[in-house]
Coordinates of C-alpha atoms in Angstrom, one line a residue:
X28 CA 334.7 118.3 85.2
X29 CA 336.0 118.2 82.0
X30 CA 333.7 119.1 78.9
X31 CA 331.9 116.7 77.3
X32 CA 333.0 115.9 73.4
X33 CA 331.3 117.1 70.1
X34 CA 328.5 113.7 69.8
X35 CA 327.8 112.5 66.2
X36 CA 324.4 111.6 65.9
X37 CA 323.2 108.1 65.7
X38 CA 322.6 106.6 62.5
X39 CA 318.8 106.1 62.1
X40 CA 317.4 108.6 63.7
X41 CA 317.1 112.3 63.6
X42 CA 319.5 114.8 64.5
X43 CA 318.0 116.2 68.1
X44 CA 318.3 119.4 69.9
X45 CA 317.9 120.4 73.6
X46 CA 316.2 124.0 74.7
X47 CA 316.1 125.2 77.6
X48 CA 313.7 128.0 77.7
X49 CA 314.3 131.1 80.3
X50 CA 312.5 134.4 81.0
X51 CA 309.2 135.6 80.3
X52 CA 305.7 134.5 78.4
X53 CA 307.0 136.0 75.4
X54 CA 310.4 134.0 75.2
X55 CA 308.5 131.0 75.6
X56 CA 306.8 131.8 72.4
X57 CA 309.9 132.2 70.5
X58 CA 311.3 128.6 72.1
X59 CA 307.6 127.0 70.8
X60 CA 308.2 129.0 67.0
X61 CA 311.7 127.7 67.0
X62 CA 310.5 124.1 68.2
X63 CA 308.0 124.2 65.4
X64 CA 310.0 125.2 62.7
X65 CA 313.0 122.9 63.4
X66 CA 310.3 119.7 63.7
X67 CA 309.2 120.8 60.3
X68 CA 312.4 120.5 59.1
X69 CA 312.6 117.2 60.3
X70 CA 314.7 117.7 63.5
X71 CA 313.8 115.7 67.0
X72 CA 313.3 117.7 70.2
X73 CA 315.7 116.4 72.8
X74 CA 314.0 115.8 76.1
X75 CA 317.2 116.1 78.2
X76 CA 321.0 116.8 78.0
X77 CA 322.1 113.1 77.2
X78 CA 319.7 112.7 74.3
X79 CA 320.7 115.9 72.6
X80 CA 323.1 116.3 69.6
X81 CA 323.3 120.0 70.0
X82 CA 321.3 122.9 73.0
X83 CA 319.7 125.8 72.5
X84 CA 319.7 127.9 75.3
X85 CA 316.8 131.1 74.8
X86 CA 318.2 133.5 77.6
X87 CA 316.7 136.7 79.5
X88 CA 318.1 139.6 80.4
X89 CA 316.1 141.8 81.7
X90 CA 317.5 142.5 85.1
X91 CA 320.9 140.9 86.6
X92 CA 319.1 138.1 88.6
X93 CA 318.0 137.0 84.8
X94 CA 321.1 137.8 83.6
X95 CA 322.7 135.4 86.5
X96 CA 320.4 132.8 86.0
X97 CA 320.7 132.7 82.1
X98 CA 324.6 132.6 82.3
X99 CA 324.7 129.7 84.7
X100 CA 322.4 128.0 82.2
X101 CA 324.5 128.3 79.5
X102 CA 327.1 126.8 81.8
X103 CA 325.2 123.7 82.6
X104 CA 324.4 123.3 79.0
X105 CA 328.1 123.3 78.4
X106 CA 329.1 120.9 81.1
X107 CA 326.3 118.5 80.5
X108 CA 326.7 118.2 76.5
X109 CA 329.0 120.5 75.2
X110 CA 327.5 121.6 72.0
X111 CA 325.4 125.1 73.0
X112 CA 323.6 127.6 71.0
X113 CA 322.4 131.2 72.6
X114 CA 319.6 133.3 71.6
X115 CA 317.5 135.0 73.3
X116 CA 317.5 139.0 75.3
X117 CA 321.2 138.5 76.5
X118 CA 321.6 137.7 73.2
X119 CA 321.8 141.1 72.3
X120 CA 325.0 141.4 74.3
X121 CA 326.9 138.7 73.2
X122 CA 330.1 139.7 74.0
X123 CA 329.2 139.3 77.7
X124 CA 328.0 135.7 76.9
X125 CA 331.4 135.0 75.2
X126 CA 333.4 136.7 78.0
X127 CA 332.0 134.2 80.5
X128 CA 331.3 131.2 78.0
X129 CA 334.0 131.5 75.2
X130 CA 333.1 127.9 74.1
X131 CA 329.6 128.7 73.0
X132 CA 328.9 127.9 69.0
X133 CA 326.8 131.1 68.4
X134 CA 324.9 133.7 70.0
X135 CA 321.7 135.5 68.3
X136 CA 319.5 138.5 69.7
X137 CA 315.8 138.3 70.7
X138 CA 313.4 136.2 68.0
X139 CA 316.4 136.1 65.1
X140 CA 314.5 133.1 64.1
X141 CA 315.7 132.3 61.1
X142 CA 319.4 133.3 62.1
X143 CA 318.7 130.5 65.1
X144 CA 318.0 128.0 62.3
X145 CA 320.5 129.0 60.2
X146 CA 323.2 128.2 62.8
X147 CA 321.4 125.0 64.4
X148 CA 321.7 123.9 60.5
X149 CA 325.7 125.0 60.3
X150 CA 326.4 122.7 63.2
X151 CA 323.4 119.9 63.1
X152 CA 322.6 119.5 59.1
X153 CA 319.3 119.2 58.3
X154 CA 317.7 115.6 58.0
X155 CA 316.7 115.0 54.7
X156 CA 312.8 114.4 53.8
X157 CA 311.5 116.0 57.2
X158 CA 308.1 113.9 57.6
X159 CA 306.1 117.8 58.1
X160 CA 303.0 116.0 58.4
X161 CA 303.8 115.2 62.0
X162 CA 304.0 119.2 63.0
X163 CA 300.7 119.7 64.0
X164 CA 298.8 122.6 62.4
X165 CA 299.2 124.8 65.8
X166 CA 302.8 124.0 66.2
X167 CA 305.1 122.5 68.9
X168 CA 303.8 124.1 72.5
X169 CA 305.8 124.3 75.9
X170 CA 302.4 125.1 77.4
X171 CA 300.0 122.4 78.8
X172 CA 297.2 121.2 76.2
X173 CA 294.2 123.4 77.1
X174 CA 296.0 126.8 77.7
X175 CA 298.7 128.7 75.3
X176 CA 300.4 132.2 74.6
X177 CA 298.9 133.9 72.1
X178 CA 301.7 136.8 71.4
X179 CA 300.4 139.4 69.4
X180 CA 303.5 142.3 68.7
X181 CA 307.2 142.7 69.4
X182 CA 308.9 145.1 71.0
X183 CA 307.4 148.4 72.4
X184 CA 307.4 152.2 71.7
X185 CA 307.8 153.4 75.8
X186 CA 311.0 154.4 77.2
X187 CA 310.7 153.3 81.1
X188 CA 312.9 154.5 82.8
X189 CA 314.1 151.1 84.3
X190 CA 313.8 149.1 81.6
X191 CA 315.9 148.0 78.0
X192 CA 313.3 146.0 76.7
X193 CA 313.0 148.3 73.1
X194 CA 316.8 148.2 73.1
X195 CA 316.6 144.4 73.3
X196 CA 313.7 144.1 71.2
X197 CA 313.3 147.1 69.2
X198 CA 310.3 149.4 68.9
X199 CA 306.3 147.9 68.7
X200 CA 305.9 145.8 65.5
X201 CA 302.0 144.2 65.7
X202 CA 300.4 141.0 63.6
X203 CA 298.0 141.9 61.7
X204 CA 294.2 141.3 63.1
X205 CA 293.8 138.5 60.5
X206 CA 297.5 136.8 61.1
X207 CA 297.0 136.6 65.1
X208 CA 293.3 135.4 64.5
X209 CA 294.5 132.1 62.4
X210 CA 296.5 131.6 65.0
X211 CA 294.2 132.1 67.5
X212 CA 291.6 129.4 65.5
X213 CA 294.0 126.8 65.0
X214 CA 294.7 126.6 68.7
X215 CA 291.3 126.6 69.5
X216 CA 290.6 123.9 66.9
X217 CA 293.8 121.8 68.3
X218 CA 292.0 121.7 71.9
X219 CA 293.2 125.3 73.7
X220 CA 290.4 126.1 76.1
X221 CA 292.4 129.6 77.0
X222 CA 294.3 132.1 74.8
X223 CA 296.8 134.1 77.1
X224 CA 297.3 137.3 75.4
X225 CA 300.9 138.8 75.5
X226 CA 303.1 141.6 74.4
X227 CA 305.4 144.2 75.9
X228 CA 302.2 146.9 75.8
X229 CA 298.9 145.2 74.2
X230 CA 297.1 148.3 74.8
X231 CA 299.2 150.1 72.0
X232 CA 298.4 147.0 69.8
X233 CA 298.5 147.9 65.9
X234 CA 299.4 151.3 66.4
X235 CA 302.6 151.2 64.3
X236 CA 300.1 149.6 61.4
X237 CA 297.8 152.6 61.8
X238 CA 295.2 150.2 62.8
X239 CA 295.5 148.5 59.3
X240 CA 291.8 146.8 57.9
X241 CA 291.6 142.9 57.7
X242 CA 288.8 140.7 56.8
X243 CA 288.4 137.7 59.3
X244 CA 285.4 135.5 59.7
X245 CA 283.4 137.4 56.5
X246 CA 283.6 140.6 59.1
X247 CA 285.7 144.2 58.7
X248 CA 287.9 144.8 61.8
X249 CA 290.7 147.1 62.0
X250 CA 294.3 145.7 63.6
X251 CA 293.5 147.5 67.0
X252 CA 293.0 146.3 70.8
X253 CA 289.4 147.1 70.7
X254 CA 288.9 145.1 67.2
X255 CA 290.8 142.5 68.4
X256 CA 289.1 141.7 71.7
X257 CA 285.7 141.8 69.5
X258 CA 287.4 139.2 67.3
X259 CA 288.7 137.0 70.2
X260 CA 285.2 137.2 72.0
X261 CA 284.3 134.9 68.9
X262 CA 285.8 131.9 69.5
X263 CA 284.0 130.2 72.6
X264 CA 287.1 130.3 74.7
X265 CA 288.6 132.1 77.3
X266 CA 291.0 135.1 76.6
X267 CA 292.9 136.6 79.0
X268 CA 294.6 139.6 78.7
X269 CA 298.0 140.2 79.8
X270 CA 300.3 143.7 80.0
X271 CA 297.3 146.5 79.6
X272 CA 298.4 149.7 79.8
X273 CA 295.6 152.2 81.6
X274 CA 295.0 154.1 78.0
X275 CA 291.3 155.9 77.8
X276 CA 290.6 153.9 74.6
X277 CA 290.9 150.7 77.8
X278 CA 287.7 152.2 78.7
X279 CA 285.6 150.8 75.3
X280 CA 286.9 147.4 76.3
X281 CA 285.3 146.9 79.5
X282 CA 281.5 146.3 78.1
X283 CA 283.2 143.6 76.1
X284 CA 284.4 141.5 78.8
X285 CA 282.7 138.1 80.1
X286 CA 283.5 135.0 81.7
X287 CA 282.2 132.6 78.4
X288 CA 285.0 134.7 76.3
X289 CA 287.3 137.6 76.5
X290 CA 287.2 137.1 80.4
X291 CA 286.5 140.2 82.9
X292 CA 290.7 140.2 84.1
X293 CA 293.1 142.8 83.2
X294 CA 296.6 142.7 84.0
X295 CA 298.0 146.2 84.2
X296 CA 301.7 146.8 85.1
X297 CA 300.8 149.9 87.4
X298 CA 304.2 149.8 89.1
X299 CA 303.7 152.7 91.1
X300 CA 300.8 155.3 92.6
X301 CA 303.7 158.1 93.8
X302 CA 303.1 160.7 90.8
X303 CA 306.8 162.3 91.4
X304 CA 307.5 158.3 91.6
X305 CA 305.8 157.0 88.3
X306 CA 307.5 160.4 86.2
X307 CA 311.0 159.5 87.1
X308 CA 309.9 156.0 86.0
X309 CA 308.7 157.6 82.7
X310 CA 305.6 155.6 82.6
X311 CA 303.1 155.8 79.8
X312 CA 299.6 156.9 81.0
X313 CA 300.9 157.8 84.6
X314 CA 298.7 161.2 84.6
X315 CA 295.8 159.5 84.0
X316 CA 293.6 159.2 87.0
X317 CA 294.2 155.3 87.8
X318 CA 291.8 155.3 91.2
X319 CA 288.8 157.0 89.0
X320 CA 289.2 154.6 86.3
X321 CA 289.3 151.8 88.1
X322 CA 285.6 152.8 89.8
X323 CA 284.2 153.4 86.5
X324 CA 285.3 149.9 85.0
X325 CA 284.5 148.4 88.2
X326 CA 280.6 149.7 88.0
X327 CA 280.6 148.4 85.0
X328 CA 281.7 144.8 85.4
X329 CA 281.5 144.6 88.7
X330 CA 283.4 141.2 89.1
X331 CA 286.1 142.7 86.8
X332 CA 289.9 141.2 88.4
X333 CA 292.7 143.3 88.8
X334 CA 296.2 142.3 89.2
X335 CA 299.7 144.2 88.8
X336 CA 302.8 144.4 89.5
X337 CA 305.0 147.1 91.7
X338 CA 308.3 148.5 92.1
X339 CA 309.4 149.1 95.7
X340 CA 312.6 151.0 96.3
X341 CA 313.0 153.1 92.9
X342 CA 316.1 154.9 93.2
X343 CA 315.1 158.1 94.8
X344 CA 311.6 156.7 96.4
X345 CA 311.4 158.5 100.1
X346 CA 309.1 157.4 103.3
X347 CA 306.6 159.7 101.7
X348 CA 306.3 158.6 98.1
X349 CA 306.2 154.5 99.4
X350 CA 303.3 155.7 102.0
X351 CA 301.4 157.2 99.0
X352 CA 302.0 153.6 97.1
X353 CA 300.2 151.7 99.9
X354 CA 297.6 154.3 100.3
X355 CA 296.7 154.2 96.4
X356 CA 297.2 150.2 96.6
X357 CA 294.3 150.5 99.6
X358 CA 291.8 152.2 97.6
X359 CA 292.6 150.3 94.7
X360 CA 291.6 147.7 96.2
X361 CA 293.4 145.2 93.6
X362 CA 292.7 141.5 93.2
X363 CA 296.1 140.3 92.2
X364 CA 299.6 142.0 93.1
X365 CA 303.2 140.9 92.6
X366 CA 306.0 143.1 94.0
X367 CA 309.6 143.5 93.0
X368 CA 312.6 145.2 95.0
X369 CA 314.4 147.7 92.2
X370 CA 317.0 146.1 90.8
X371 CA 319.3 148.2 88.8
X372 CA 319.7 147.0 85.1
X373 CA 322.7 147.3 82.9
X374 CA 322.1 150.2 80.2
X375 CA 318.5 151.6 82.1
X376 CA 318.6 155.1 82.8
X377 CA 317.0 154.8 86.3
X378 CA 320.6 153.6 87.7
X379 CA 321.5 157.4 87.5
X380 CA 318.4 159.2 88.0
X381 CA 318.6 159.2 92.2
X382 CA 320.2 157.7 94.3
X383 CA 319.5 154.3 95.6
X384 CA 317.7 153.0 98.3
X385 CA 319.5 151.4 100.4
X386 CA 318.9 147.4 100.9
X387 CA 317.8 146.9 103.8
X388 CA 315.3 149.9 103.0
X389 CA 314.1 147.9 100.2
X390 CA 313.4 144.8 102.0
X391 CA 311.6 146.5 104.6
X392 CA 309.0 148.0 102.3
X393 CA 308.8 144.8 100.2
X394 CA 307.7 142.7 103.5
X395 CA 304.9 146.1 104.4
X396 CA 303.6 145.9 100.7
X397 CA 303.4 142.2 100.6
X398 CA 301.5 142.4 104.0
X399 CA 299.3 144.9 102.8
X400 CA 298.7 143.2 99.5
X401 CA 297.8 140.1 101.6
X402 CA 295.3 141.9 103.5
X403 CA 293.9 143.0 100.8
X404 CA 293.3 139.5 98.9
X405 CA 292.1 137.6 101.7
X406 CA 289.3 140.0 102.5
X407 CA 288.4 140.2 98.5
X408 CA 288.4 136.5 97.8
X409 CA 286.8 136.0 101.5
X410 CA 283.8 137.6 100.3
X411 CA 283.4 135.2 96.9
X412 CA 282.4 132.4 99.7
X413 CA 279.3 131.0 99.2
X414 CA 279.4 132.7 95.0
X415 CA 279.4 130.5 91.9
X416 CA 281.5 130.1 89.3
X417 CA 282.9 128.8 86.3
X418 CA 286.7 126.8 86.5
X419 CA 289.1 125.0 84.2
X420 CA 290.7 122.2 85.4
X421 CA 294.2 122.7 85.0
X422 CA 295.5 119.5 87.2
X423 CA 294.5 116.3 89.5
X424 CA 296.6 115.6 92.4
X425 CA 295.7 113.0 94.8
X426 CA 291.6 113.4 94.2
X427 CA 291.3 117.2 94.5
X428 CA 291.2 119.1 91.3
X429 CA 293.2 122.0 91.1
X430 CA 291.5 124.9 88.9
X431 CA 291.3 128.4 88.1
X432 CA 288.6 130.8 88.1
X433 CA 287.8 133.5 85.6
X434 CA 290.3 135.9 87.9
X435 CA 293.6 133.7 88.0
X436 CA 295.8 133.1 85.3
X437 CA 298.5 130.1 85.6
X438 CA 301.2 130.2 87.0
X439 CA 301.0 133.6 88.6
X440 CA 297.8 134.4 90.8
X441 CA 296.3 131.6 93.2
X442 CA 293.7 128.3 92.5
X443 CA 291.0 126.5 93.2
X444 CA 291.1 123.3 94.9
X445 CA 288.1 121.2 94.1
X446 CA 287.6 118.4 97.3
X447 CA 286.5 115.2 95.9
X448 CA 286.9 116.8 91.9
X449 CA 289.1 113.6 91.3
X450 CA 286.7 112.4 88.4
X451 CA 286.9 116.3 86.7
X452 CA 289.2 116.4 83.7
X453 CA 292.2 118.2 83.2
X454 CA 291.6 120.9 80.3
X455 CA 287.5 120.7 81.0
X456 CA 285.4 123.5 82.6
X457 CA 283.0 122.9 85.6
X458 CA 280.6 124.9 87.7
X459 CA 281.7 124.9 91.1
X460 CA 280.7 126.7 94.3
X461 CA 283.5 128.4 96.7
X462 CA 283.6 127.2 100.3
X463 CA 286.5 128.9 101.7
X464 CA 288.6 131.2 101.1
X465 CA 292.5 131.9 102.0
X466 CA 295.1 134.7 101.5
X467 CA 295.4 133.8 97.7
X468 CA 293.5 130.4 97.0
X469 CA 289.7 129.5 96.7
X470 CA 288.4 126.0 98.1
X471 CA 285.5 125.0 96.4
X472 CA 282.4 122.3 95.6
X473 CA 281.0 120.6 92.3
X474 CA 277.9 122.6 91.5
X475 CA 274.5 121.9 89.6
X476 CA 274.9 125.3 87.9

């Protein structure tokens, strides 16, 4: 199929561009600043190929699945309008984009935000007069109405072994305490009933400011995790906190946590439990006793949910170290847990540290995790039968609200299916009671209380 010719836009109406958003929570904030900014400046957001003068295509690349997937984007945004602008992680390796899609009109690294604009305005001029009355005060979001990514730093300071994230988006650069707090309020204020806290290491947040003063609300805080999950606790929503690394200072956080606010859920990318396993990873915090810790928090808030994410089949991982893994991940006892096979990454050291494990191998101890994992979930959420709880409704489909507890964030743990919750409202909490329970999902009642 031939490509599709440079379109001139239509006399009368704005200029419009096309995105197609790829890769992680934090690229989806860039593709909702980028949104934001071009609306201000008058442009109209194109809600498919046809209607779009010119496509911006915010790639990942992160691992070579991403990579893949990224490049055959680009490639459909080519053959379906012709007129395609990169940004984005793969970005930062644009001759690779170039080698594949030579007819691309520009390719910028990871949030180059202005240099995005910049070349959106070199081959789409601006509109004149942009009506920036129409941009809402909290911006354009990708996100539903009554949930959205609250990103808090760039980049990150740890050198894991299997990963190029700081070489793709530098070292940690954090907001200021008082800048992610406006943000924070005018998303609450624009009908957000949940702040998903991201970064690459949120634990580590405002480090590289030395934990720099602010005033917010009339009160002192400092730019620091602790500070900032005071400051979020403020606000009469849920905050949920993504990409916690298992620091000490973690520890001050826990008497913080509750299900009206900062909710009682930490995501914490363990990856590992082998100690020999988690060194050649060069993880941060992988001395630390992970087991203990986890007791302590857990007698502390005891309904406190858990999820991670593992690697399975690290280059050099043996029978031994992949036994220890699903003996930690049995006293662990954790909530929520994602598993990856190790896929080598272009430019990560890991690819040369041992050799790999063979395929097959991997798959084998992906299923054994993932069975074990499952064990593990069914008999913790088989015991919240009969509790109650607090949802938000996130959908309605066919009379049975579908909802999430205090212990599952969207898109990537389970739900709760409400029977006969067909009059609940999407975006609205309600007090429900579980009924059942299976390996991942809750059912549930309408309750007084």
């Amino acid at each position: 199929m031939s490509t599709p010719q440079a379109k001139s836009t239509v006399r009368g109406r704005a200029p419009a561009v096309g995105f197609v958003s790829l890769g992680c929570p934090k690229a989806l904030v860039d593709s909702e600043r980028l949104i934001t900014e071009l609306k201000t400046r008058g442009y109209a957001i194109a809600a498919g190929y046809d209607d779009a003068d010119l496509v911006v295509v915010n790639t990942c690349g992160f691992i070579d699945a991403a990579i893949d997937e990224s490049l055959q984007a680009i490639g459909e945004a080519i053959q379906k309008n012709g007129r395609v602008l990169v940004t984005g992680c793969l970005g930062a390796n644009p001759q690779r984009i170039l080698d594949r899609h030579p007819k691309v009109l520009g390719v910028t690294g990871p949030h180059a935000y202005e240099r995005v604009i910049a070349a959106v305005n070199e081959h789409l001029p601006q509109p004149h007069d942009p009506f920036v009355d129409l941009v809402p005060a909290q911006g354009i979001r990708l996100t539903p109405r009554h949930y959205a990514y609250l990103k808090i730093s760039e980049g990150c300071n740890n050198r894991c072994s299997f990963c190029i994230i700081p070489s793709l988006r530098g070292r940690l650069v954090s907001r200021p305490l008082d800048d992610v707090m406006r943000e924070a309020e005018a998303l609450v204020h624009a009908g957000v009933r949940e702040l998903l806290v991201i970064s690459q290491d949120t634990s580590a947040y405002g480090s590289d400011l030395r934990y720099r003063g602010v005033n917010w609300g009339g009160e002192a805080y400092e730019s620091r995790f602790l500070d900032l999950v005071r400051a979020l606790g403020t606000l009469g929503v849920w905050a949920r906190l993504h990409y916690v690394y298992p620091y000490p200072h973690v520890d001050a956080v826990i008497p913080l946590l509750h299900d009206h606010g900062v909710l009682p859920y930490l995501d914490i990318p363990f990856q590992h439990a082998s100690p020999a396993v988690l060194k050649r990873m060069r993880r941060p915090a992988h001395a630390e006793d992970t087991l203990r810790r986890i007791e302590s928090w857990r007698a502390q808030r005891p309904d406190l949910t858990l999820r991670s994410t593992f690697i399975v089949g690290f280059p050099g991982e043996t029978a031994a170290e992949f036994e220890e893994l699903l003996t930690w991940l049995d006293a662990a006892g954790l909530d929520r847990v994602g598993c990856f096979k190790y896929s080598p990454v272009e430019g990560a050291a890991a690819n040369a540290i041992a050799p790999a494990v063979p395929d097959e191998l991997k798959e084998e101890r992906y299923q054994r995790f993932m069975h074990k994992a499952g064990q593990i979930s069914s008999a913790r959420l088989a015991a919240r039968v009969g509790q109650k709880c607090r949802v938000l409704i996130d959908t309605i489909e066919d009379g049975v609200a579908i909802a999430r507890s205090a212990g599952d964030a969207p898109e990537i743990d389970g739900v709760v299916r409400i029977r006969g919750g067909g009059r609940l409202k999407v975006g609205e909490f309600a007090a429900v009671e579980i009924t059942a329970a299976g390996t991942y999902d809750l059912e549930a009642r309408r309750s007084a209380a």
